[in-house]
Structure formats: C-alpha cells, structure tokens
Amino acid sequence: MILEEKKPCLSVLLPSYNNAATILETIKSILNQSFKDFELLISDDQSTDQTVDLIRSVHDERIKFYVNEKNLGCGGNLNACLNLASADILVYVCGDDILDVAALEKIYKAFQISEEIGTVVRPYYWFEEDYRKPVRVTKQFDKTKVVSINSPFGQVKDVVALADQLSGIGFRRKHIVGHFEVNPFVETASMVVKMLKQSSSVILKDNIVAVRIGFSNSRNCSVYQKSPMLSWANMINKVLIEEKFKKLKKYLIRNFIARNYIGLVQIKNYGGFKFLLREIWYLLKFRWQNIFNIRFWFFSLGTIIVPSVILRKLVVGYKNVFNSRFLKNLSINNNF
C-alpha cells in the first residue's frame, strides 16, 4: 500500500534573484519559525552572483529549490513559485527581507477565521542594515480586522496600501484570480485587489516582517521609465472596471495614489529630475486639490530645489537619527 505524501499546511514561496548578500539571513528567519508545518519553495530567476551556491549550502528537508530555465522577471517568478507550491495557504517572502519568528503562525491563524479569507496582509517596517533598527514604518493598527470590498473605503485603502510590498502577504489558493501581473510596482497589489473582489482580507495588527531598503529594485533608475503613480492608477482602473466600483476607484486614486508625496524623494534620488516632474504632474492630474496641500508643496519644491547628493544625505540622517529613535519598539523578533 502506497501512502500519499501529506501536504504541508503552508507553502513559503521565496523568489530569488541576485540576493547573495542577504539570502542566508532571509532563509534562516524562515526556518526559525514557531510554526513548523511548512515547505520552503525557492525559485531562482537565473541569478548571476553566488545566490544559487549559497542556497544549495543550506540543508533542510523543508527546502525545495528550483532554478528557472530562463529569466522570467519579477512577475514571472512569482507565478513560477505559485505553480510549484503544494499547500493551500501560500506566503511570499522576498530574498532580502526578514520574518518575525511568529509570522507564519499569525498568518495561518488569520486564515482559520473563515474559508472566505483570501488574503492576509500586515503592517511592516523598513530597515537598512540591522533588522532590529526600523527606519520607516507603514500605518499601524491597534487590532486585527477583516475587510471586504464592501467595507468602508478607508479600510479597503489600508489593504491596498499594505500590498505595495510582497513579503509577509498570505494567499489562499482557491481564491487566487489568474496570475501575477508583470507590470513593475503593482505585481502584488493587482493580485490582492483582484482577490478582494471575491473574498475577504485580514489586516494583522502586528508587524511580522522587516523589509530591507538597501537592495531594493526601487533604487534602479531604469525602473522609473514607467511612472509608478500611473502604474498604480492603471491597475486600479483595470481591476475595478465594473460600474459598481466607480466611487471606490475614484477614492483610491485620489486618497491613496495621489497622496504619496514622500514617493517624490525616492524618484528624485534614484530616478532623476525628468521623472520627478512627471510624478508631480500626476499628483496634480489625479488630485487637483493638491495645490492647496502644504505637504504637496513641501515635497514638490523640496525635491526640485535640493540636489540629489544632498537630499540622499538628508534622508539617511533623518531615518537613522530621528526615525530609528522613535521606532525602535516596533522591532520584530527573530534570533536566528
């Protein structure tokens, strides 16, 4: 009698590409989880550094490692992971981020609330070198909540906003709609919004992941050839195309996408002046009321006037001296 192999309760999906400097820390944070019933599926997208060798140096029966035959790009590699996973609950982690020791446990428990939970999202913070030293943080929550497409617009916005980073987001397979988009900036968010149309999402109250800044693709100038703001607006318009979502769509574009003033700093520092002016124009196009907003003028004029070399130093100083002092209590726990 041949016994069928028991499926793990959860699949952790790690899409890797040129993560040699960080991949071992990420893997250790996953293997050190309090929740043990999972497989770690790693799909490498033809790395050109030592990533593959480093992954192969880690020996754990929960790891399943694959190398794509050709480079698929970010969205393509997310889909490769999805196709290889065996569990019904999937959690993605990028190759340079760190999970809290209880991250998988909290995600799994959230899915047990109801079979109608399609996604689990979470607040998180950014760090540079030491994951125990937050330098920037998302909106924080005082309690875990369940959100549907029919919830108050502000709650829907919270779900969409927390889907701007991949790591630590959970998906229930039966509610997944199609595949991940290949458009930069919105690969994850487009899937989350599609799923929210037919299933609910849980927003965890805890920070369960630390997102690394230094190795982010958002510091690559070429990624800004296409406007981040326009990419988000096009995604919202495409996914929420039905007439019944007209008011929600308008709300998200005006109150989420067109209020990301701080994004101008990133674009000035790593995209350049031409792309900065383009994003300022979109801030006004999508929300003309920005002309009366002090924060809009502060970030617009500040990024136009201050040279990138000085602006980068100001940002680093602000994060490391001011932010890190007030955010230290938000640090995740994972003593791997």
CSV table of C-alpha atoms in Angstrom, one decimal, residues 126-308:
chain,number,residue,atom,x,y,z
A,126,TRP,CA,11.8,49.2,6.6
A,127,PHE,CA,15.4,48.7,7.7
A,128,GLU,CA,18.8,49.3,6.2
A,129,GLU,CA,21.5,47.0,7.8
A,130,ASP,CA,20.2,45.8,11.1
A,131,TYR,CA,16.6,44.4,11.0
A,132,ARG,CA,16.2,45.3,14.7
A,133,LYS,CA,16.5,49.0,13.8
A,134,PRO,CA,13.4,50.3,11.9
A,135,VAL,CA,13.9,53.5,9.9
A,136,ARG,CA,10.5,53.9,8.4
A,137,VAL,CA,7.1,52.3,9.1
A,138,THR,CA,3.7,51.8,7.5
A,139,LYS,CA,0.4,52.7,9.1
A,140,GLN,CA,0.0,50.8,12.4
A,141,PHE,CA,-3.1,49.1,13.7
A,142,ASP,CA,-4.5,48.5,17.2
A,143,LYS,CA,-6.4,45.4,16.3
A,144,THR,CA,-6.7,42.7,13.7
A,145,LYS,CA,-9.6,43.3,11.3
A,146,VAL,CA,-11.4,41.5,8.5
A,147,VAL,CA,-12.0,43.7,5.4
A,148,SER,CA,-14.2,43.0,2.3
A,149,ILE,CA,-14.7,45.0,-0.9
A,150,ASN,CA,-17.9,46.3,0.7
A,151,SER,CA,-16.1,47.6,3.8
A,152,PRO,CA,-15.7,51.4,4.4
A,153,PHE,CA,-13.4,52.8,1.7
A,154,GLY,CA,-10.7,53.7,4.2
A,155,GLN,CA,-10.3,50.0,5.2
A,156,VAL,CA,-10.1,48.9,1.6
A,157,LYS,CA,-7.4,51.5,1.1
A,158,ASP,CA,-5.5,50.0,4.0
A,159,VAL,CA,-5.5,46.6,2.4
A,160,VAL,CA,-4.4,48.0,-1.0
A,161,ALA,CA,-1.6,50.2,0.7
A,162,LEU,CA,-0.2,47.2,2.6
A,163,ALA,CA,0.1,45.3,-0.7
A,164,ASP,CA,2.8,47.5,-2.0
A,165,GLN,CA,5.4,45.1,-0.7
A,166,LEU,CA,5.3,41.3,-1.2
A,167,SER,CA,6.9,39.9,1.9
A,168,GLY,CA,4.6,38.5,4.6
A,169,ILE,CA,1.4,38.5,2.5
A,170,GLY,CA,-0.6,35.3,2.6
A,171,PHE,CA,-2.8,33.9,-0.1
A,172,ARG,CA,-5.4,31.1,-0.1
A,173,ARG,CA,-5.0,29.2,-3.3
A,174,LYS,CA,-8.7,28.6,-4.1
A,175,HIS,CA,-9.4,32.4,-4.1
A,176,ILE,CA,-6.4,33.3,-6.3
A,177,VAL,CA,-7.6,35.0,-9.5
A,178,GLY,CA,-5.5,34.3,-12.6
A,179,HIS,CA,-1.8,35.1,-12.3
A,180,PHE,CA,0.5,37.8,-11.1
A,181,GLU,CA,0.9,40.8,-13.4
A,182,VAL,CA,4.4,41.5,-14.9
A,183,ASN,CA,4.0,45.3,-14.5
A,184,PRO,CA,6.5,46.8,-12.1
A,185,PHE,CA,5.3,48.4,-8.8
A,186,VAL,CA,1.9,46.6,-8.8
A,187,GLU,CA,2.6,42.9,-9.2
A,188,THR,CA,1.4,42.1,-5.7
A,189,ALA,CA,-1.2,44.8,-5.3
A,190,SER,CA,-3.0,43.8,-8.5
A,191,MET,CA,-3.5,40.2,-7.3
A,192,VAL,CA,-4.6,41.4,-3.8
A,193,VAL,CA,-7.2,43.8,-5.3
A,194,LYS,CA,-8.5,41.1,-7.7
A,195,MET,CA,-8.9,38.7,-4.9
A,196,LEU,CA,-10.6,41.3,-2.7
A,197,LYS,CA,-13.4,41.5,-5.2
A,198,GLN,CA,-14.5,37.9,-4.4
A,199,SER,CA,-13.0,37.1,-0.9
A,200,SER,CA,-12.1,38.9,2.3
A,201,SER,CA,-8.8,40.1,3.6
A,202,VAL,CA,-7.4,40.1,7.1
A,203,ILE,CA,-5.2,43.0,8.3
A,204,LEU,CA,-2.9,41.8,11.1
A,205,LYS,CA,-2.3,44.3,13.8
A,206,ASP,CA,1.4,43.2,14.3
A,207,ASN,CA,4.5,44.0,12.2
A,208,ILE,CA,5.6,40.5,11.2
A,209,VAL,CA,8.2,41.4,8.5
A,210,ALA,CA,11.1,43.8,8.2
A,211,VAL,CA,11.7,45.0,4.6
A,212,ARG,CA,15.3,45.8,3.6
A,213,ILE,CA,15.9,49.1,1.8
A,214,GLY,CA,19.5,48.9,0.5
A,215,PHE,CA,19.0,46.2,-2.1
A,216,SER,CA,15.6,47.3,-3.3
A,217,ASN,CA,15.0,47.4,-7.1
A,218,SER,CA,13.3,50.8,-6.5
A,219,ARG,CA,16.9,52.3,-6.4
A,220,ASN,CA,17.4,51.2,-10.0
A,221,CYS,CA,16.9,54.2,-12.3
A,222,SER,CA,15.5,52.1,-15.2
A,223,VAL,CA,12.5,51.0,-13.1
A,224,TYR,CA,11.2,54.6,-13.3
A,225,GLN,CA,10.9,54.6,-17.1
A,226,LYS,CA,7.2,54.0,-16.4
A,227,SER,CA,5.5,56.2,-13.9
A,228,PRO,CA,4.9,54.4,-10.5
A,229,MET,CA,1.8,56.6,-10.0
A,230,LEU,CA,0.4,55.9,-13.4
A,231,SER,CA,1.1,52.1,-13.0
A,232,TRP,CA,-1.0,52.2,-9.8
A,233,ALA,CA,-3.8,54.2,-11.3
A,234,ASN,CA,-3.9,52.0,-14.4
A,235,MET,CA,-4.1,48.9,-12.2
A,236,ILE,CA,-7.0,50.3,-10.1
A,237,ASN,CA,-8.9,51.3,-13.3
A,238,LYS,CA,-8.3,47.9,-14.8
A,239,VAL,CA,-9.2,45.7,-11.9
A,240,LEU,CA,-12.1,47.7,-10.6
A,241,ILE,CA,-13.6,48.2,-14.0
A,242,GLU,CA,-17.2,47.5,-13.1
A,243,GLU,CA,-19.6,50.4,-12.7
A,244,LYS,CA,-20.4,49.4,-9.1
A,245,PHE,CA,-16.8,50.2,-8.1
A,246,LYS,CA,-16.7,53.6,-9.7
A,247,LYS,CA,-16.8,55.5,-6.3
A,248,LEU,CA,-14.2,53.2,-4.7
A,249,LYS,CA,-11.9,53.5,-7.7
A,250,LYS,CA,-12.1,57.3,-7.5
A,251,TYR,CA,-11.5,57.2,-3.8
A,252,LEU,CA,-8.4,55.0,-4.1
A,253,ILE,CA,-6.8,57.1,-6.8
A,254,ARG,CA,-7.5,60.5,-5.0
A,255,ASN,CA,-6.8,59.4,-1.4
A,256,PHE,CA,-4.1,56.8,-1.8
A,257,ILE,CA,-2.2,57.1,-5.1
A,258,ALA,CA,-2.3,60.9,-5.4
A,259,ARG,CA,-1.3,61.4,-1.8
A,260,ASN,CA,2.0,59.6,-1.9
A,261,TYR,CA,4.1,62.8,-1.6
A,262,ILE,CA,7.0,61.1,0.0
A,263,GLY,CA,7.5,59.0,-3.1
A,264,LEU,CA,8.9,62.1,-4.8
A,265,VAL,CA,12.0,61.8,-2.7
A,266,GLN,CA,12.7,58.3,-3.9
A,267,ILE,CA,12.2,59.3,-7.5
A,268,LYS,CA,14.4,62.4,-7.3
A,269,ASN,CA,17.2,60.4,-5.7
A,270,TYR,CA,17.2,57.4,-7.9
A,271,GLY,CA,15.0,58.2,-11.0
A,272,GLY,CA,16.2,61.7,-11.9
A,273,PHE,CA,14.7,65.2,-12.4
A,274,LYS,CA,12.7,64.4,-15.6
A,275,PHE,CA,10.8,61.6,-13.8
A,276,LEU,CA,10.3,63.7,-10.7
A,277,LEU,CA,8.5,66.4,-12.7
A,278,ARG,CA,6.3,63.8,-14.3
A,279,GLU,CA,5.2,62.4,-11.0
A,280,ILE,CA,4.5,65.9,-9.7
A,281,TRP,CA,2.2,66.4,-12.7
A,282,TYR,CA,0.4,63.2,-12.0
A,283,LEU,CA,-0.2,64.2,-8.4
A,284,LEU,CA,-2.0,67.3,-9.7
A,285,LYS,CA,-3.8,65.4,-12.5
A,286,PHE,CA,-5.2,62.8,-10.2
A,287,ARG,CA,-6.0,65.2,-7.4
A,288,TRP,CA,-6.1,68.9,-8.3
A,289,GLN,CA,-6.8,69.7,-4.7
A,290,ASN,CA,-3.1,69.1,-4.0
A,291,ILE,CA,-2.5,72.7,-5.0
A,292,PHE,CA,-3.9,73.6,-1.5
A,293,ASN,CA,-1.9,70.9,0.3
A,294,ILE,CA,1.1,72.0,2.3
A,295,ARG,CA,2.7,68.5,2.2
A,296,PHE,CA,2.4,68.5,-1.6
A,297,TRP,CA,4.3,71.8,-1.8
A,298,PHE,CA,6.9,70.8,0.8
A,299,PHE,CA,7.9,67.6,-1.0
A,300,SER,CA,7.5,69.0,-4.5
A,301,LEU,CA,9.5,72.2,-4.0
A,302,GLY,CA,12.0,70.4,-1.7
A,303,THR,CA,12.8,67.7,-4.2
A,304,ILE,CA,13.0,70.2,-7.1
A,305,ILE,CA,15.4,72.6,-5.2
A,306,VAL,CA,17.6,70.2,-3.2
A,307,PRO,CA,20.3,68.4,-5.3
A,308,SER,CA,20.1,64.6,-5.1
